[in-house]
Amino acid sequence: MSKPGPQTTKQLLGSNPYPAMEDDIQEEVRSQFKDRGLGGWQILQLTAGSGLALYAVWAGVLMPGFRRVPLKLQVPYMPASRAQVCNVMTLLKGRSGGIADLGSGDGRIVLEACHQGFSPAVGYELNPWLLRLSRFYAWRAGHHRSVSYQREDLWKVDLSTYKNITVFLAPSVLSLLQKKLLAELPKDALIVAGRFPFPDWTACKVEGEGADRAWAYHIQELRQHYQSQDTSVY
Ligand SMILES: C[S@@+](CC[C@H](N)C(=O)[O-])C[C@H]1O[C@@H](n2cnc3c(N)ncnc32)[C@H](O)[C@@H]1O
């Protein structure tokens, strides 16, 4: 006896003794098509929703307080790694006096500098969440009276009293920052940059490898270099 072959839908429906069931099948097919249409709409909604959620995180958590900072000068938060903090501290060894971290994030560099005896140890940061976190960490470490985290735009801060400056910023802003540092820092100041070097400067010392690398610059050497080339940069 030969096996019966697969039946077509027409055969199935044709031999269907229950017409109500046929209606059900057709309704199911129709609703599947309807669902497919909704799927596209849902994807669109999902994409728009995710975009909005990402924007909310960006604006509300990562970049609040940046409304008055031009877009091209906005640098998002990305904390220094343990190795990066160590490299910065190695480059600052033997130095003393005041230190400022420009864009201090959760305050880890300022706190470590305070541990190493730098005073005053100041962080400038616009993100209020990160400022709160910095103050909490300082309080937890028992250093809340020795460090200061200020909600200020680093581009508007007067840096003329700081002998030590640390920066972990984006390459896009470093060129402009060079001008500010050259114009304002005292003659014995040292600048330490993490993650990215200053584009036009030669470092006097480098510490670490790869992404953890940090660069130190003596402001006096840089000024002398510009003077010897007779180029005005500030
Ligand atoms: C890459 S993170 C570095 C954080 C911290 N220095 C560290 O190394 O862990 C840069 C920080 O700079 C802050 N920042 C960016 N532009 C700023 C500005 N104009 N004034 C003050 N802080 C700023 C950001 O909010 C962010 O926390």
GROMACS .gro file of C-alpha atoms and ligand atoms in nm:
model
  261
    1MET     CA    1   0.000   0.000   0.000
    2SER     CA    2   0.140   0.341  -0.097
    3LYS     CA    3   0.170   0.611   0.172
    4PRO     CA    4  -0.065   0.912   0.130
    5GLY     CA    5   0.125   1.225   0.010
    6PRO     CA    6   0.108   1.561   0.193
    7GLN     CA    7  -0.226   1.730   0.146
    8THR     CA    8  -0.253   2.080   0.005
    9THR     CA    9  -0.429   2.353   0.203
   10LYS     CA   10  -0.709   2.342  -0.055
   11GLN     CA   11  -0.744   1.969  -0.004
   12LEU     CA   12  -0.738   2.018   0.369
   13LEU     CA   13  -0.992   2.296   0.362
   14GLY     CA   14  -1.193   2.125   0.093
   15SER     CA   15  -1.225   1.816   0.301
   16ASN     CA   16  -1.289   2.020   0.609
   17PRO     CA   17  -1.619   1.912   0.752
   18TYR     CA   18  -1.617   2.208   0.991
   19PRO     CA   19  -1.665   2.540   0.801
   20ALA     CA   20  -1.626   2.736   1.129
   21MET     CA   21  -1.273   2.600   1.158
   22GLU     CA   22  -1.202   2.724   0.802
   23ASP     CA   23  -1.302   3.072   0.913
   24ASP     CA   24  -1.067   3.040   1.210
   25ILE     CA   25  -0.774   2.948   0.984
   26GLN     CA   26  -0.841   3.240   0.753
   27GLU     CA   27  -0.869   3.472   1.050
   28GLU     CA   28  -0.540   3.342   1.184
   29VAL     CA   29  -0.365   3.402   0.848
   30ARG     CA   30  -0.512   3.751   0.832
   31SER     CA   31  -0.397   3.830   1.185
   32GLN     CA   32  -0.049   3.700   1.100
   33PHE     CA   33  -0.027   3.950   0.814
   34LYS     CA   34  -0.161   4.219   1.044
   35ASP     CA   35   0.105   4.124   1.300
   36ARG     CA   36   0.377   4.148   1.038
   37GLY     CA   37   0.265   4.502   0.956
   38LEU     CA   38   0.267   4.591   1.324
   39GLY     CA   39   0.614   4.432   1.353
   40GLY     CA   40   0.757   4.701   1.125
   41TRP     CA   41   0.585   4.969   1.326
   42GLN     CA   42   0.705   4.811   1.647
   43ILE     CA   43   1.063   4.804   1.520
   44LEU     CA   44   1.033   5.172   1.438
   45GLN     CA   45   0.896   5.243   1.784
   46LEU     CA   46   1.168   5.031   1.944
   47THR     CA   47   1.441   5.214   1.751
   48ALA     CA   48   1.298   5.554   1.840
   49GLY     CA   49   1.256   5.441   2.203
   50SER     CA   50   1.615   5.315   2.227
   51GLY     CA   51   1.742   5.637   2.069
   52LEU     CA   52   1.546   5.841   2.322
   53ALA     CA   53   1.668   5.625   2.610
   54LEU     CA   54   2.028   5.663   2.493
   55TYR     CA   55   1.982   6.037   2.462
   56ALA     CA   56   1.829   6.050   2.812
   57VAL     CA   57   2.132   5.865   2.956
   58TRP     CA   58   2.366   6.092   2.759
   59ALA     CA   59   2.193   6.417   2.859
   60GLY     CA   60   2.082   6.322   3.208
   61VAL     CA   61   2.362   6.107   3.344
   62LEU     CA   62   2.675   6.157   3.133
   63MET     CA   63   2.648   6.518   3.017
   64PRO     CA   64   2.421   6.721   3.246
   65GLY     CA   65   2.539   7.078   3.312
   66PHE     CA   66   2.698   7.105   2.966
   67ARG     CA   67   2.432   7.323   2.808
   68ARG     CA   68   2.655   7.630   2.800
   69VAL     CA   69   2.961   7.442   2.674
   70PRO     CA   70   2.993   7.443   2.293
   71LEU     CA   71   2.930   7.097   2.149
   72LYS     CA   72   3.283   7.064   2.010
   73LEU     CA   73   3.427   7.118   2.361
   74GLN     CA   74   3.207   6.862   2.535
   75VAL     CA   75   3.399   6.560   2.660
   76PRO     CA   76   3.206   6.261   2.796
   77TYR     CA   77   3.296   6.082   3.117
   78MET     CA   78   3.541   5.798   3.093
   79PRO     CA   79   3.723   5.722   3.416
   80ALA     CA   80   4.098   5.667   3.434
   81SER     CA   81   4.202   5.308   3.498
   82ARG     CA   82   4.401   5.208   3.804
   83ALA     CA   83   4.714   5.184   3.585
   84GLN     CA   84   4.651   5.530   3.440
   85VAL     CA   85   4.619   5.684   3.785
   86CYS     CA   86   4.945   5.508   3.888
   87ASN     CA   87   5.126   5.643   3.579
   88VAL     CA   88   5.005   5.995   3.647
   89MET     CA   89   5.127   5.973   4.007
   90THR     CA   90   5.466   5.839   3.896
   91LEU     CA   91   5.509   6.141   3.667
   92LEU     CA   92   5.416   6.372   3.956
   93LYS     CA   93   5.667   6.211   4.195
   94GLY     CA   94   5.889   6.463   4.374
   95ARG     CA   95   5.650   6.750   4.312
   96SER     CA   96   5.436   6.937   4.561
   97GLY     CA   97   5.192   7.227   4.589
   98GLY     CA   98   4.849   7.265   4.440
   99ILE     CA   99   4.702   7.035   4.181
  100ALA     CA  100   4.396   7.064   3.960
  101ASP     CA  101   4.234   6.788   3.755
  102LEU     CA  102   4.049   6.948   3.465
  103GLY     CA  103   3.732   6.744   3.421
  104SER     CA  104   3.771   6.544   3.740
  105GLY     CA  105   3.500   6.280   3.680
  106ASP     CA  106   3.445   6.079   3.999
  107GLY     CA  107   3.747   6.249   4.157
  108ARG     CA  108   3.984   5.952   4.160
  109ILE     CA  109   4.291   6.148   4.043
  110VAL     CA  110   4.229   6.433   4.287
  111LEU     CA  111   4.181   6.189   4.574
  112GLU     CA  112   4.499   5.999   4.490
  113ALA     CA  113   4.692   6.328   4.458
  114CYS     CA  114   4.563   6.426   4.801
  115HIS     CA  115   4.690   6.090   4.937
  116GLN     CA  116   5.030   6.178   4.788
  117GLY     CA  117   5.038   6.511   4.975
  118PHE     CA  118   4.931   6.762   4.707
  119SER     CA  119   4.747   7.058   4.856
  120PRO     CA  120   4.513   7.210   4.759
  121ALA     CA  121   4.384   6.919   4.550
  122VAL     CA  122   4.102   7.047   4.333
  123GLY     CA  123   3.878   6.888   4.071
  124TYR     CA  124   3.675   7.090   3.819
  125GLU     CA  125   3.372   6.909   3.689
  126LEU     CA  126   3.034   7.004   3.540
  127ASN     CA  127   2.846   6.681   3.593
  128PRO     CA  128   2.657   6.710   3.927
  129TRP     CA  129   2.624   6.330   3.965
  130LEU     CA  130   2.999   6.287   3.936
  131LEU     CA  131   3.058   6.573   4.180
  132ARG     CA  132   2.833   6.403   4.435
  133LEU     CA  133   3.013   6.074   4.380
  134SER     CA  134   3.354   6.246   4.418
  135ARG     CA  135   3.249   6.403   4.747
  136PHE     CA  136   3.116   6.071   4.872
  137TYR     CA  137   3.444   5.893   4.787
  138ALA     CA  138   3.643   6.172   4.956
  139TRP     CA  139   3.423   6.149   5.265
  140ARG     CA  140   3.459   5.769   5.270
  141ALA     CA  141   3.837   5.803   5.248
  142GLY     CA  142   3.838   6.063   5.530
  143HIS     CA  143   3.971   6.334   5.295
  144HIS     CA  144   3.661   6.546   5.249
  145ARG     CA  145   3.831   6.845   5.414
  146SER     CA  146   4.150   6.816   5.211
  147VAL     CA  147   4.000   6.793   4.862
  148SER     CA  148   3.772   7.028   4.677
  149TYR     CA  149   3.542   6.944   4.388
  150GLN     CA  150   3.401   7.246   4.215
  151ARG     CA  151   3.119   7.267   3.966
  152GLU     CA  152   3.294   7.488   3.714
  153ASP     CA  153   3.361   7.492   3.345
  154LEU     CA  154   3.730   7.412   3.305
  155TRP     CA  155   3.754   7.664   3.019
  156LYS     CA  156   3.656   7.946   3.254
  157VAL     CA  157   3.874   7.857   3.552
  158ASP     CA  158   4.179   8.071   3.629
  159LEU     CA  159   4.471   7.826   3.644
  160SER     CA  160   4.742   8.075   3.737
  161THR     CA  161   4.793   7.937   4.090
  162TYR     CA  162   4.836   7.569   4.000
  163LYS     CA  163   5.182   7.415   3.978
  164ASN     CA  164   5.040   7.078   3.878
  165ILE     CA  165   4.768   7.006   3.627
  166THR     CA  166   4.622   6.674   3.520
  167VAL     CA  167   4.400   6.621   3.216
  168PHE     CA  168   4.218   6.317   3.082
  169LEU     CA  169   4.028   6.474   2.795
  170ALA     CA  170   3.951   6.407   2.429
  171PRO     CA  171   4.204   6.485   2.150
  172SER     CA  172   3.953   6.727   1.994
  173VAL     CA  173   3.993   6.977   2.281
  174LEU     CA  174   4.363   6.940   2.360
  175SER     CA  175   4.478   7.184   2.096
  176LEU     CA  176   4.267   7.463   2.243
  177LEU     CA  177   4.369   7.366   2.596
  178GLN     CA  178   4.736   7.404   2.501
  179LYS     CA  179   4.673   7.777   2.446
  180LYS     CA  180   4.498   7.821   2.781
  181LEU     CA  181   4.772   7.638   2.972
  182LEU     CA  182   5.051   7.832   2.801
  183ALA     CA  183   4.877   8.159   2.877
  184GLU     CA  184   4.789   8.097   3.241
  185LEU     CA  185   5.016   7.852   3.423
  186PRO     CA  186   5.302   7.967   3.649
  187LYS     CA  187   5.652   7.911   3.514
  188ASP     CA  188   5.730   7.605   3.730
  189ALA     CA  189   5.411   7.419   3.637
  190LEU     CA  190   5.398   7.058   3.522
  191ILE     CA  191   5.111   6.922   3.313
  192VAL     CA  192   5.029   6.553   3.301
  193ALA     CA  193   4.802   6.425   3.026
  194GLY     CA  194   4.651   6.077   3.030
  195ARG     CA  195   4.517   5.864   2.744
  196PHE     CA  196   4.600   6.123   2.473
  197PRO     CA  197   4.909   6.344   2.442
  198PHE     CA  198   4.894   6.713   2.354
  199PRO     CA  199   4.912   6.733   1.974
  200ASP     CA  200   5.186   6.997   1.935
  201TRP     CA  201   5.401   6.937   2.240
  202THR     CA  202   5.696   6.713   2.313
  203ALA     CA  203   5.671   6.544   2.650
  204CYS     CA  204   5.963   6.563   2.893
  205LYS     CA  205   5.869   6.222   3.034
  206VAL     CA  206   5.636   5.937   2.939
  207GLU     CA  207   5.508   5.664   3.167
  208GLY     CA  208   5.322   5.340   3.088
  209GLU     CA  209   5.223   5.162   2.769
  210GLY     CA  210   4.933   5.166   2.523
  211ALA     CA  211   4.606   5.311   2.650
  212ASP     CA  212   4.751   5.352   3.000
  213ARG     CA  213   5.029   5.585   2.885
  214ALA     CA  214   5.067   5.929   3.044
  215TRP     CA  215   5.277   6.227   2.929
  216ALA     CA  216   5.440   6.502   3.137
  217TYR     CA  217   5.517   6.853   3.009
  218HIS     CA  218   5.714   7.136   3.174
  219ILE     CA  219   5.544   7.462   3.086
  220GLN     CA  220   5.875   7.649   3.096
  221GLU     CA  221   6.034   7.416   2.839
  222LEU     CA  222   5.734   7.458   2.611
  223ARG     CA  223   5.745   7.836   2.635
  224GLN     CA  224   6.118   7.834   2.564
  225HIS     CA  225   6.057   7.615   2.262
  226TYR     CA  226   5.798   7.859   2.123
  227GLN     CA  227   6.025   8.156   2.198
  228SER     CA  228   6.321   7.992   2.024
  229GLN     CA  229   6.101   7.937   1.719
  230ASP     CA  230   5.973   8.291   1.750
  231THR     CA  231   5.615   8.167   1.720
  232SER     CA  232   5.339   8.320   1.919
  233VAL     CA  233   5.076   8.071   2.030
  234TYR     CA  234   4.899   8.269   2.296
  235LIG     C1  235   3.739   6.147   3.022
  235LIG     S1  236   3.663   6.203   3.171
  235LIG     C2  237   3.799   6.200   3.284
  235LIG     C3  238   3.756   6.192   3.429
  235LIG     C4  239   3.868   6.191   3.532
  235LIG     N1  240   3.964   6.298   3.512
  235LIG     C5  241   3.939   6.058   3.529
  235LIG     O1  242   4.046   6.054   3.469
  235LIG     O2  243   3.887   5.960   3.583
  235LIG     C6  244   3.642   6.377   3.133
  235LIG     C7  245   3.560   6.451   3.237
  235LIG     O3  246   3.565   6.589   3.207
  235LIG     C8  247   3.441   6.647   3.238
  235LIG     N2  248   3.432   6.769   3.159
  235LIG     C9  249   3.424   6.780   3.025
  235LIG     N3  250   3.419   6.908   2.985
  235LIG    C10  251   3.423   6.982   3.099
  235LIG    C11  252   3.421   7.122   3.123
  235LIG     N4  253   3.411   7.210   3.023
  235LIG     N5  254   3.429   7.165   3.250
  235LIG    C12  255   3.438   7.076   3.353
  235LIG     N6  256   3.439   6.942   3.336
  235LIG    C13  257   3.432   6.894   3.210
  235LIG    C14  258   3.340   6.539   3.199
  235LIG     O4  259   3.218   6.552   3.266
  235LIG    C15  260   3.414   6.411   3.240
  235LIG     O5  261   3.379   6.372   3.369
   0.00000   0.00000   0.00000
